[in-house]
């Protein structure tokens, strides 16, 4: 199982979804859907932009837990 850590990282950085979207150059709805874990996947370009905005590594965005 893959756990989405994006909402945790946004909170940890004390930023809003709007701030992340603006800083990353992403649509607010994209960030909101990722925040609410309502997506089936994510593009590498989106991950790259989120890592820049959240000052993290790609492995920080998600955690793998064996089923």
JSON list of C-alpha atoms in Angstrom, two decimals:
[
{"chain": "A", "resi": 1, "resn": "UNK", "atom": "CA", "xyz": [0.00, 0.00, 0.00]},
{"chain": "A", "resi": 2, "resn": "UNK", "atom": "CA", "xyz": [1.26, 3.47, -0.86]},
{"chain": "A", "resi": 3, "resn": "UNK", "atom": "CA", "xyz": [0.53, 6.18, 1.71]},
{"chain": "A", "resi": 4, "resn": "UNK", "atom": "CA", "xyz": [0.23, 9.76, 0.46]},
{"chain": "A", "resi": 5, "resn": "UNK", "atom": "CA", "xyz": [2.16, 12.15, 2.76]},
{"chain": "A", "resi": 6, "resn": "UNK", "atom": "CA", "xyz": [1.40, 15.37, 0.89]},
{"chain": "A", "resi": 7, "resn": "UNK", "atom": "CA", "xyz": [-1.14, 16.72, 3.40]},
{"chain": "A", "resi": 8, "resn": "UNK", "atom": "CA", "xyz": [1.30, 16.02, 6.24]},
{"chain": "A", "resi": 9, "resn": "UNK", "atom": "CA", "xyz": [4.12, 17.81, 4.42]},
{"chain": "A", "resi": 10, "resn": "UNK", "atom": "CA", "xyz": [1.94, 20.84, 3.70]},
{"chain": "A", "resi": 11, "resn": "UNK", "atom": "CA", "xyz": [0.99, 21.04, 7.38]},
{"chain": "A", "resi": 12, "resn": "UNK", "atom": "CA", "xyz": [4.57, 20.50, 8.51]},
{"chain": "A", "resi": 13, "resn": "UNK", "atom": "CA", "xyz": [5.68, 23.42, 6.33]},
{"chain": "A", "resi": 14, "resn": "UNK", "atom": "CA", "xyz": [2.84, 25.54, 7.75]},
{"chain": "A", "resi": 15, "resn": "UNK", "atom": "CA", "xyz": [1.62, 26.41, 4.28]},
{"chain": "A", "resi": 16, "resn": "UNK", "atom": "CA", "xyz": [-1.80, 26.41, 2.66]},
{"chain": "A", "resi": 17, "resn": "UNK", "atom": "CA", "xyz": [-2.82, 24.45, -0.41]},
{"chain": "A", "resi": 18, "resn": "UNK", "atom": "CA", "xyz": [-3.11, 27.77, -2.25]},
{"chain": "A", "resi": 19, "resn": "UNK", "atom": "CA", "xyz": [0.46, 28.72, -1.34]},
{"chain": "A", "resi": 20, "resn": "UNK", "atom": "CA", "xyz": [1.77, 25.34, -2.50]},
{"chain": "A", "resi": 21, "resn": "UNK", "atom": "CA", "xyz": [-0.17, 25.56, -5.77]},
{"chain": "A", "resi": 22, "resn": "UNK", "atom": "CA", "xyz": [1.15, 29.06, -6.48]},
{"chain": "A", "resi": 23, "resn": "UNK", "atom": "CA", "xyz": [4.75, 28.23, -5.53]},
{"chain": "A", "resi": 24, "resn": "UNK", "atom": "CA", "xyz": [4.73, 24.96, -7.48]},
{"chain": "A", "resi": 25, "resn": "UNK", "atom": "CA", "xyz": [2.95, 26.42, -10.50]},
{"chain": "A", "resi": 26, "resn": "UNK", "atom": "CA", "xyz": [0.18, 23.85, -10.20]},
{"chain": "A", "resi": 27, "resn": "UNK", "atom": "CA", "xyz": [-3.58, 24.20, -10.45]},
{"chain": "A", "resi": 28, "resn": "UNK", "atom": "CA", "xyz": [-5.24, 24.49, -7.03]},
{"chain": "A", "resi": 29, "resn": "UNK", "atom": "CA", "xyz": [-7.52, 21.53, -7.84]},
{"chain": "A", "resi": 30, "resn": "UNK", "atom": "CA", "xyz": [-4.49, 19.33, -8.51]},
{"chain": "A", "resi": 31, "resn": "UNK", "atom": "CA", "xyz": [-3.02, 20.15, -5.10]},
{"chain": "A", "resi": 32, "resn": "UNK", "atom": "CA", "xyz": [-6.43, 19.79, -3.42]},
{"chain": "A", "resi": 33, "resn": "UNK", "atom": "CA", "xyz": [-7.02, 16.36, -4.96]},
{"chain": "A", "resi": 34, "resn": "UNK", "atom": "CA", "xyz": [-3.57, 15.18, -3.89]},
{"chain": "A", "resi": 35, "resn": "UNK", "atom": "CA", "xyz": [-4.10, 16.66, -0.42]},
{"chain": "A", "resi": 36, "resn": "UNK", "atom": "CA", "xyz": [-7.41, 14.81, -0.06]},
{"chain": "A", "resi": 37, "resn": "UNK", "atom": "CA", "xyz": [-5.91, 11.61, -1.54]},
{"chain": "A", "resi": 38, "resn": "UNK", "atom": "CA", "xyz": [-8.46, 11.58, -4.38]},
{"chain": "A", "resi": 39, "resn": "UNK", "atom": "CA", "xyz": [-6.08, 10.64, -7.18]},
{"chain": "A", "resi": 40, "resn": "UNK", "atom": "CA", "xyz": [-5.13, 7.36, -8.82]},
{"chain": "A", "resi": 41, "resn": "UNK", "atom": "CA", "xyz": [-1.66, 8.53, -9.81]},
{"chain": "A", "resi": 42, "resn": "UNK", "atom": "CA", "xyz": [0.73, 11.43, -10.15]},
{"chain": "A", "resi": 43, "resn": "UNK", "atom": "CA", "xyz": [2.93, 12.63, -13.00]},
{"chain": "A", "resi": 44, "resn": "UNK", "atom": "CA", "xyz": [6.68, 13.02, -12.50]},
{"chain": "A", "resi": 45, "resn": "UNK", "atom": "CA", "xyz": [6.47, 16.69, -13.46]},
{"chain": "A", "resi": 46, "resn": "UNK", "atom": "CA", "xyz": [3.90, 17.26, -10.70]},
{"chain": "A", "resi": 47, "resn": "UNK", "atom": "CA", "xyz": [6.09, 15.42, -8.20]},
{"chain": "A", "resi": 48, "resn": "UNK", "atom": "CA", "xyz": [9.05, 17.55, -9.24]},
{"chain": "A", "resi": 49, "resn": "UNK", "atom": "CA", "xyz": [7.07, 20.76, -8.69]},
{"chain": "A", "resi": 50, "resn": "UNK", "atom": "CA", "xyz": [5.78, 19.57, -5.31]},
{"chain": "A", "resi": 51, "resn": "UNK", "atom": "CA", "xyz": [9.28, 18.63, -4.17]},
{"chain": "A", "resi": 52, "resn": "UNK", "atom": "CA", "xyz": [10.44, 22.13, -5.08]},
{"chain": "A", "resi": 53, "resn": "UNK", "atom": "CA", "xyz": [7.54, 23.83, -3.26]},
{"chain": "A", "resi": 54, "resn": "UNK", "atom": "CA", "xyz": [7.75, 21.58, -0.19]},
{"chain": "A", "resi": 55, "resn": "UNK", "atom": "CA", "xyz": [11.57, 21.44, -0.16]},
{"chain": "A", "resi": 56, "resn": "UNK", "atom": "CA", "xyz": [11.58, 17.66, 0.03]},
{"chain": "A", "resi": 57, "resn": "UNK", "atom": "CA", "xyz": [12.68, 14.56, -1.86]},
{"chain": "A", "resi": 58, "resn": "UNK", "atom": "CA", "xyz": [10.35, 12.44, -3.97]},
{"chain": "A", "resi": 59, "resn": "UNK", "atom": "CA", "xyz": [10.48, 9.67, -1.37]},
{"chain": "A", "resi": 60, "resn": "UNK", "atom": "CA", "xyz": [9.07, 12.05, 1.22]},
{"chain": "A", "resi": 61, "resn": "UNK", "atom": "CA", "xyz": [5.82, 12.44, -0.73]},
{"chain": "A", "resi": 62, "resn": "UNK", "atom": "CA", "xyz": [4.83, 8.79, -0.34]},
{"chain": "A", "resi": 63, "resn": "UNK", "atom": "CA", "xyz": [5.47, 5.88, 2.00]},
{"chain": "A", "resi": 64, "resn": "UNK", "atom": "CA", "xyz": [5.28, 2.20, 1.03]},
{"chain": "A", "resi": 65, "resn": "UNK", "atom": "CA", "xyz": [3.76, -0.20, 3.53]},
{"chain": "A", "resi": 66, "resn": "UNK", "atom": "CA", "xyz": [3.54, -3.87, 2.49]},
{"chain": "A", "resi": 67, "resn": "UNK", "atom": "CA", "xyz": [-0.02, -5.26, 2.40]}
]
